[in-house]
Short mmCIF file of C-alpha atoms in Angstrom, two decimals:
data_model
loop_
_atom_site.label_atom_id
_atom_site.label_comp_id
_atom_site.label_asym_id
_atom_site.label_seq_id
_atom_site.Cartn_x
_atom_site.Cartn_y
_atom_site.Cartn_z
CA MET A 1 7.49 37.38 -12.81
CA LEU A 2 7.45 34.64 -10.09
CA GLN A 3 8.61 37.20 -7.59
CA GLN A 4 5.60 39.41 -8.41
CA PHE A 5 3.24 36.54 -7.67
CA ASP A 6 5.01 35.74 -4.43
CA THR A 7 4.42 39.23 -3.13
CA PHE A 8 0.82 39.45 -4.35
CA VAL A 9 -1.68 40.04 -1.53
CA GLY A 10 -5.33 39.58 -2.26
CA PRO A 11 -8.07 41.78 -0.88
CA ASP A 12 -9.20 41.40 2.72
CA VAL A 13 -12.47 39.44 2.78
CA GLN A 14 -14.58 39.39 5.92
CA TRP A 15 -16.88 36.57 5.28
CA PHE A 16 -19.42 37.36 8.04
CA ALA A 17 -19.98 40.87 6.58
CA LEU A 18 -20.65 39.28 3.21
CA SER A 19 -22.85 36.56 4.61
CA PRO A 20 -26.22 38.14 3.58
CA MET A 21 -25.04 38.20 -0.09
CA LEU A 22 -23.57 34.74 0.11
CA THR A 23 -26.82 33.42 1.62
CA LEU A 24 -28.90 34.71 -1.25
CA LEU A 25 -26.39 33.51 -3.82
CA GLY A 26 -26.19 30.06 -2.22
CA GLY A 27 -29.95 29.83 -1.87
CA ALA A 28 -30.56 30.63 -5.54
CA LEU A 29 -27.92 28.06 -6.69
CA ALA A 30 -29.20 25.43 -4.37
CA LEU A 31 -32.79 25.91 -5.45
CA MET A 32 -31.82 25.50 -9.09
CA LEU A 33 -29.76 22.44 -8.39
CA ILE A 34 -32.49 20.85 -6.25
CA GLY A 35 -35.07 21.55 -8.97
CA ALA A 36 -32.90 20.01 -11.67
CA LEU A 37 -31.66 16.95 -9.77
CA THR A 38 -34.70 15.83 -7.79
CA PRO A 39 -38.30 15.02 -8.59
CA GLN A 40 -41.03 17.67 -8.23
CA TRP A 41 -41.20 19.01 -4.70
CA PRO A 42 -44.51 19.07 -2.86
CA LYS A 43 -46.44 22.32 -3.34
CA GLY A 44 -45.23 25.08 -1.08
CA LEU A 45 -41.67 23.84 -0.43
CA TYR A 46 -40.14 26.20 -2.93
CA SER A 47 -41.79 29.17 -1.29
CA ALA A 48 -40.88 27.85 2.18
CA PHE A 49 -37.26 27.43 1.08
CA THR A 50 -37.17 31.03 -0.25
CA ALA A 51 -38.82 32.29 2.98
CA VAL A 52 -36.10 30.57 5.04
CA ILE A 53 -33.32 32.16 2.96
CA ALA A 54 -34.96 35.55 3.31
CA VAL A 55 -35.23 35.18 7.09
CA ALA A 56 -31.62 33.97 7.26
CA THR A 57 -30.49 37.00 5.24
CA GLY A 58 -32.36 39.44 7.45
CA VAL A 59 -31.07 37.85 10.66
CA LEU A 60 -27.47 37.84 9.51
CA ALA A 61 -27.83 41.53 8.62
CA MET A 62 -29.22 42.31 12.10
CA PHE A 63 -26.27 40.47 13.76
CA GLN A 64 -23.96 42.94 11.99
CA TRP A 65 -25.30 45.81 14.05
CA ASP A 66 -22.79 45.29 16.90
CA ASP A 67 -19.85 45.19 14.50
CA ILE A 68 -20.99 48.40 12.83
CA SER A 69 -21.60 50.18 16.15
CA ASP A 70 -18.18 49.16 17.50
CA GLU A 71 -16.06 49.59 14.41
CA GLY A 72 -18.02 52.26 12.48
CA THR A 73 -18.19 52.35 8.71
CA SER A 74 -15.64 50.24 6.93
CA THR A 75 -14.98 48.85 3.46
CA LEU A 76 -14.40 45.25 2.37
CA VAL A 77 -12.99 43.35 -0.68
CA GLY A 78 -10.40 45.96 -1.57
CA GLY A 79 -12.76 48.87 -0.92
CA ALA A 80 -15.43 47.65 -3.26
CA ILE A 81 -18.10 46.95 -0.60
CA ALA A 82 -19.27 49.31 2.16
CA PHE A 83 -20.04 47.90 5.62
CA ASP A 84 -22.23 50.56 7.25
CA THR A 85 -25.70 51.28 8.65
CA LEU A 86 -27.21 52.07 5.25
CA SER A 87 -26.29 48.67 3.76
CA MET A 88 -27.46 46.87 6.90
CA PHE A 89 -30.90 48.47 7.05
CA LEU A 90 -31.56 48.18 3.27
CA THR A 91 -30.41 44.56 3.41
CA ILE A 92 -33.07 43.95 6.06
CA THR A 93 -35.60 45.85 3.98
CA ILE A 94 -34.92 43.74 0.90
CA ALA A 95 -35.05 40.49 3.01
CA ILE A 96 -38.48 41.43 4.35
CA GLY A 97 -39.71 42.18 0.85
CA LEU A 98 -38.35 38.86 -0.39
CA LEU A 99 -40.06 37.03 2.40
CA LEU A 100 -43.48 38.61 1.87
CA VAL A 101 -43.35 38.14 -1.96
CA ALA A 102 -42.31 34.47 -1.59
CA LEU A 103 -45.36 33.77 0.57
CA LEU A 104 -47.60 35.68 -1.87
CA THR A 105 -46.22 33.80 -4.84
CA ASP A 106 -46.97 30.39 -3.39
CA ASP A 107 -50.77 30.80 -3.74
CA TYR A 108 -50.55 32.72 -7.05
CA LEU A 109 -48.49 30.07 -8.89
CA ARG A 110 -50.32 26.90 -7.72
CA GLY A 111 -51.66 25.01 -10.66
CA THR A 112 -49.83 27.08 -13.29
CA PRO A 113 -47.01 26.03 -15.60
CA ASN A 114 -44.66 28.29 -13.69
CA ASP A 115 -45.12 26.35 -10.41
CA GLY A 116 -41.36 25.47 -10.18
CA PRO A 117 -38.12 26.66 -8.61
CA GLU A 118 -37.19 29.15 -11.37
CA ILE A 119 -39.42 32.04 -10.15
CA TYR A 120 -38.10 31.78 -6.62
CA ALA A 121 -34.49 31.49 -7.76
CA LEU A 122 -34.92 34.68 -9.79
CA TYR A 123 -36.37 36.43 -6.77
CA MET A 124 -33.23 35.59 -4.82
CA VAL A 125 -30.91 36.64 -7.63
CA ALA A 126 -32.81 39.95 -7.91
CA ALA A 127 -32.57 40.41 -4.11
CA LEU A 128 -28.83 39.70 -4.35
CA GLY A 129 -28.46 42.42 -6.90
CA GLY A 130 -30.39 44.82 -4.57
CA VAL A 131 -28.12 44.00 -1.54
CA VAL A 132 -25.01 44.55 -3.77
CA MET A 133 -26.39 47.96 -4.77
CA ALA A 134 -27.07 48.81 -1.17
CA SER A 135 -23.55 47.84 -0.16
CA ALA A 136 -21.61 49.15 -3.18
CA ASN A 137 -18.62 51.37 -2.50
CA ASP A 138 -17.57 51.45 -6.11
CA PHE A 139 -19.57 52.60 -9.20
CA ILE A 140 -18.58 49.49 -11.09
CA VAL A 141 -19.88 47.23 -8.32
CA LEU A 142 -22.97 49.35 -8.14
CA PHE A 143 -23.57 48.84 -11.87
CA LEU A 144 -23.02 45.04 -11.51
CA GLY A 145 -25.59 44.92 -8.76
CA LEU A 146 -28.00 47.09 -10.84
CA GLU A 147 -27.74 44.74 -13.81
CA THR A 148 -28.10 41.63 -11.67
CA LEU A 149 -31.31 43.04 -10.26
CA SER A 150 -32.59 44.28 -13.65
CA LEU A 151 -31.91 41.10 -15.64
CA ALA A 152 -33.79 39.03 -13.14
CA LEU A 153 -36.72 41.44 -13.16
CA TYR A 154 -36.87 41.42 -16.91
CA VAL A 155 -37.36 37.63 -16.82
CA LEU A 156 -39.78 37.84 -13.93
CA ALA A 157 -41.93 40.42 -15.73
CA SER A 158 -42.42 38.08 -18.68
CA SER A 159 -42.66 34.89 -16.71
CA ASN A 160 -46.46 34.35 -17.26
CA ARG A 161 -46.28 32.31 -20.52
CA ARG A 162 -50.05 32.31 -20.88
CA SER A 163 -50.36 36.10 -20.99
CA GLY A 164 -49.51 38.28 -23.92
CA GLN A 165 -49.49 41.30 -21.58
CA SER A 166 -46.74 39.65 -19.58
CA ALA A 167 -44.58 39.15 -22.62
CA GLU A 168 -45.19 42.75 -23.63
CA ALA A 169 -44.28 43.96 -20.13
CA GLY A 170 -41.07 42.05 -20.24
CA ILE A 171 -40.04 43.35 -23.63
CA LYS A 172 -40.87 47.00 -22.75
CA TYR A 173 -38.98 46.67 -19.54
CA PHE A 174 -35.99 45.12 -21.15
CA VAL A 175 -35.73 47.65 -24.01
CA LEU A 176 -36.22 50.80 -21.94
CA GLY A 177 -34.25 49.40 -19.03
CA GLY A 178 -31.28 48.73 -21.39
CA PHE A 179 -31.34 52.41 -22.50
CA ALA A 180 -31.40 53.53 -18.84
CA SER A 181 -28.51 51.26 -17.94
CA ALA A 182 -26.56 52.65 -20.93
CA PHE A 183 -27.13 56.22 -19.71
CA PHE A 184 -25.98 55.22 -16.22
CA LEU A 185 -22.88 53.46 -17.43
CA TYR A 186 -21.93 56.31 -19.72
CA GLY A 187 -22.36 58.68 -16.81
CA ILE A 188 -19.98 56.52 -14.69
CA ALA A 189 -17.42 56.70 -17.49
CA LEU A 190 -17.63 60.53 -17.55
CA VAL A 191 -17.40 60.87 -13.83
CA TYR A 192 -14.34 58.57 -13.90
CA GLY A 193 -12.76 60.73 -16.46
CA ALA A 194 -13.30 63.81 -14.26
CA THR A 195 -12.21 62.35 -10.99
CA GLY A 196 -9.84 59.59 -11.96
CA THR A 197 -11.58 56.86 -9.93
CA THR A 198 -14.79 54.92 -9.57
CA ASN A 199 -14.26 54.06 -5.89
CA ILE A 200 -16.57 56.11 -3.72
CA SER A 201 -14.19 56.44 -0.76
CA GLU A 202 -11.33 57.58 -3.07
CA MET A 203 -13.69 60.00 -4.83
CA ILE A 204 -14.73 61.58 -1.53
CA ALA A 205 -11.10 61.91 -0.43
CA ALA A 206 -10.08 63.45 -3.72
CA LEU A 207 -12.92 65.98 -3.77
CA SER A 208 -12.47 66.78 -0.05
CA ALA A 209 -8.75 67.58 -0.57
CA SER A 210 -9.62 70.11 -3.25
CA VAL A 211 -12.67 71.56 -1.57
CA ASP A 212 -11.07 75.02 -1.23
CA VAL A 213 -10.41 75.28 -4.91
CA PHE A 214 -13.26 73.04 -6.05
CA HIS A 215 -14.90 74.08 -9.33
CA PRO A 216 -17.35 71.72 -11.00
CA ASP A 217 -16.26 70.77 -14.47
CA SER A 218 -18.40 70.12 -17.48
CA LEU A 219 -17.25 66.49 -17.82
CA ALA A 220 -18.30 65.51 -14.29
CA LEU A 221 -21.59 67.49 -14.54
CA ALA A 222 -22.44 65.69 -17.81
CA GLY A 223 -21.69 62.35 -16.12
CA ILE A 224 -23.86 63.19 -13.16
CA GLY A 225 -26.69 64.24 -15.39
CA LEU A 226 -26.56 60.94 -17.33
CA MET A 227 -26.44 58.93 -14.06
CA ILE A 228 -29.49 60.78 -12.70
CA VAL A 229 -31.37 59.86 -15.95
CA GLY A 230 -30.56 56.22 -15.47
CA LEU A 231 -31.45 56.28 -11.79
CA ALA A 232 -34.59 58.22 -12.35
CA PHE A 233 -35.81 55.43 -14.67
CA LYS A 234 -35.02 52.78 -12.03
CA VAL A 235 -36.91 54.63 -9.23
CA ALA A 236 -39.85 55.36 -11.60
CA ALA A 237 -39.61 59.16 -11.23
CA ALA A 238 -41.46 61.36 -13.70
CA PRO A 239 -40.86 62.05 -16.63
CA PHE A 240 -38.98 58.78 -16.78
CA HIS A 241 -42.00 56.81 -15.64
CA VAL A 242 -43.73 55.84 -18.88
CA TRP A 243 -42.78 52.10 -18.54
CA VAL A 244 -44.20 51.68 -15.16
CA PRO A 245 -48.03 51.40 -15.73
CA ASP A 246 -47.72 48.85 -18.61
CA VAL A 247 -45.06 46.80 -16.87
CA TYR A 248 -46.90 46.74 -13.57
CA GLN A 249 -50.20 45.79 -15.24
CA GLY A 250 -48.73 43.02 -17.42
CA SER A 251 -46.44 41.44 -14.86
CA PRO A 252 -47.69 38.67 -12.57
CA THR A 253 -49.04 40.23 -9.42
CA PRO A 254 -46.31 38.94 -7.03
CA VAL A 255 -43.65 40.24 -9.48
CA THR A 256 -45.34 43.65 -9.51
CA ALA A 257 -45.19 43.65 -5.69
CA PHE A 258 -41.55 42.66 -5.82
CA MET A 259 -40.69 45.44 -8.27
CA ALA A 260 -42.49 48.04 -6.16
CA SER A 261 -40.82 47.01 -2.94
CA VAL A 262 -37.44 45.37 -3.43
CA GLY A 263 -36.71 46.99 -6.77
CA LYS A 264 -37.59 50.51 -5.50
CA ALA A 265 -35.52 50.04 -2.30
CA ALA A 266 -32.49 48.91 -4.25
CA ALA A 267 -32.87 51.77 -6.75
CA PHE A 268 -32.99 54.42 -4.03
CA ALA A 269 -30.01 52.80 -2.36
CA ALA A 270 -28.17 53.59 -5.61
CA VAL A 271 -29.43 57.17 -5.52
CA LEU A 272 -28.15 57.68 -2.01
CA ARG A 273 -24.82 56.06 -2.76
CA VAL A 274 -24.19 58.07 -5.93
CA LEU A 275 -25.59 61.55 -5.05
CA VAL A 276 -25.59 61.91 -1.28
CA ILE A 277 -22.51 59.80 -0.41
CA ALA A 278 -20.21 59.95 -3.38
CA LEU A 279 -20.92 63.35 -4.92
CA PRO A 280 -21.96 65.74 -2.18
CA PHE A 281 -19.64 68.44 -3.45
CA TYR A 282 -21.74 68.70 -6.61
CA ARG A 283 -24.99 69.03 -4.71
CA ASP A 284 -25.61 72.67 -5.74
CA ASP A 285 -25.75 71.34 -9.30
CA TRP A 286 -27.83 68.29 -8.91
CA ARG A 287 -30.25 69.35 -6.15
CA PRO A 288 -32.37 71.45 -8.56
CA ILE A 289 -32.80 68.38 -10.83
CA ILE A 290 -33.93 66.30 -7.83
CA TRP A 291 -36.45 69.00 -6.89
CA VAL A 292 -37.94 68.97 -10.42
CA LEU A 293 -38.15 65.16 -10.47
CA ALA A 294 -39.75 65.11 -7.05
CA LEU A 295 -42.44 67.68 -7.97
CA LEU A 296 -43.21 66.09 -11.36
CA SER A 297 -43.42 62.65 -9.75
CA LEU A 298 -45.87 63.90 -7.11
CA LEU A 299 -48.05 65.72 -9.64
CA VAL A 300 -48.07 63.05 -12.31
CA GLY A 301 -48.44 60.14 -9.99
CA SER A 302 -51.24 61.63 -7.88
CA SER A 303 -53.17 63.09 -10.83
CA LEU A 304 -53.16 60.09 -13.06
CA ALA A 305 -53.78 57.56 -10.34
CA ILE A 306 -57.26 59.06 -9.82
CA VAL A 307 -58.50 58.32 -13.31
CA GLN A 308 -57.35 54.66 -13.50
CA ASN A 309 -59.85 51.88 -13.65
CA ASN A 310 -57.28 49.09 -13.24
CA VAL A 311 -55.94 48.36 -9.75
CA LYS A 312 -52.41 47.55 -10.86
CA ARG A 313 -52.19 50.69 -13.05
CA MET A 314 -53.46 52.74 -10.13
CA LEU A 315 -50.76 51.25 -7.85
CA ALA A 316 -48.19 51.94 -10.61
CA TYR A 317 -49.03 55.69 -10.50
CA SER A 318 -49.12 55.50 -6.72
CA SER A 319 -45.57 54.16 -6.88
CA ILE A 320 -44.58 57.13 -9.02
CA SER A 321 -46.03 59.46 -6.47
CA HIS A 322 -44.24 57.65 -3.62
CA ALA A 323 -40.99 58.05 -5.60
CA GLY A 324 -41.57 61.86 -5.47
CA PHE A 325 -41.99 61.71 -1.66
CA ILE A 326 -38.79 59.73 -1.31
CA LEU A 327 -36.94 62.17 -3.58
CA VAL A 328 -38.01 64.95 -1.15
CA GLY A 329 -36.13 62.95 1.50
CA VAL A 330 -33.10 62.67 -0.78
CA GLU A 331 -33.23 66.41 -1.23
CA ALA A 332 -33.31 66.87 2.55
CA ALA A 333 -30.34 64.46 2.92
CA ALA A 334 -28.46 66.42 0.22
CA HIS A 335 -28.80 69.64 2.20
CA THR A 336 -26.28 68.49 4.74
CA ALA A 337 -24.47 65.75 2.77
CA GLY A 338 -20.72 65.59 3.39
CA GLU A 339 -20.93 67.57 6.62
CA ALA A 340 -20.02 66.31 10.11
CA ASN A 341 -23.67 66.27 11.20
CA PRO A 342 -25.52 64.86 8.26
CA GLY A 343 -28.97 65.43 9.66
CA SER A 344 -31.96 63.12 9.43
CA GLY A 345 -32.60 63.13 5.63
CA MET A 346 -30.98 59.77 4.84
CA PRO A 347 -32.49 57.96 7.87
CA ALA A 348 -35.89 59.33 6.84
CA VAL A 349 -35.42 57.88 3.32
CA VAL A 350 -34.39 54.49 4.67
CA MET A 351 -37.33 54.42 7.14
CA TYR A 352 -39.77 55.37 4.41
CA LEU A 353 -38.45 52.56 2.23
CA MET A 354 -38.77 50.04 5.08
CA LEU A 355 -42.41 51.02 5.73
CA TYR A 356 -43.26 51.23 2.05
#
C-alpha cells in the first residue's frame, strides 16, 4: 500500500492557465471574508472590487493568447480542463459581462437592504461557473460548472427581498432548472454508457478510431437527446423557454442583465463543447433537432416580443429570438465539425456572444 502512494503522480497543473478561474474564486472568497470581518464599506467599493476582479480575469485570459498560439490546444488537470481559443474568448466575454453588471448593480442597490457584498460575491461565483463551462474538457466538469452557475443565479433571481415577484422568479427558476439539470445529467450517464468515458478528448479519439464502422446506437442517441433538452432550457430556446419571461421580469434588473449575457454565453459554451466538439460524429442525428429549436426560437421570440407591454418581458422574448440566431451558428459549425478545416461557424457563434 505504501509503495502505491510512493509511485502516485498527481495531475499536471499549470497555474497560469487556471489563473482566470482562481482570480474569480479568490475574489468571491475575499469579498465574503471582508464583508464578514470588517465594518460596512463605503458605498461603491463592493462594485469597484468586483470590477477590478473582472478586469484582472479578462487581462489574464488575454495574456494566454501567446501560449495558445505557440502550443496550440492542450488539456490541464488530468485532461479535465481545455486550454484553447474557445475557452479564452469566452472567458473574456464573461469577464466583460461581469464588469458591466457590477457597475450597473452599484446604482441599483444603493439604499436597499441588499447593499452588501453577497450579491457581488454571487456574481463572481456565477462567472466562475461560466468559465469552468467554457473550459471544460470532461462532461462531469461541465456539469459542475453548470451547477455552480445555476445555483448562484437561483439565489440572485430571488435576491430582492421586498418583491414577491423576485421570490416567485427564484422559485420558478430553481424548480425548472433542477429538472433541466437532471435531464442533462441523465444524458451524460447514457453517453458514458455508450462510449465508456466522459472525457471529451478520449471520446473524440474513441469515435475517430471507429469512424469507418461507426453506427449510432440507441443508448448514445437517447443520451444526446436528454442533454439537448437540458441545454435548450439553459440557452432559453423554444419550446423550453417558458421560464424566461417570468424570471426576467421578477429578477432585479442587473441580475436580468447578468442572466442574459454571462448566463447565455456560458450555456452556449456548453452547447459547443457537447455537440460540436465532443459529438461531431453524431451530427447527422442532432442537427435536425438544432434546426427545429432555432426556427421555433426565432418565431416564438420575435412574434411574442411584439405584443409585450413590459420592457423586461420584451427583452426576455428578444433573448429567446437571439438564442435562435445563435443556434443557426451552431448549426453552421456542426456542418464541418470534426473536419480538418472546421470553417467559420464556431468563431461566428463566439463573436455573436461577445457582441450580444
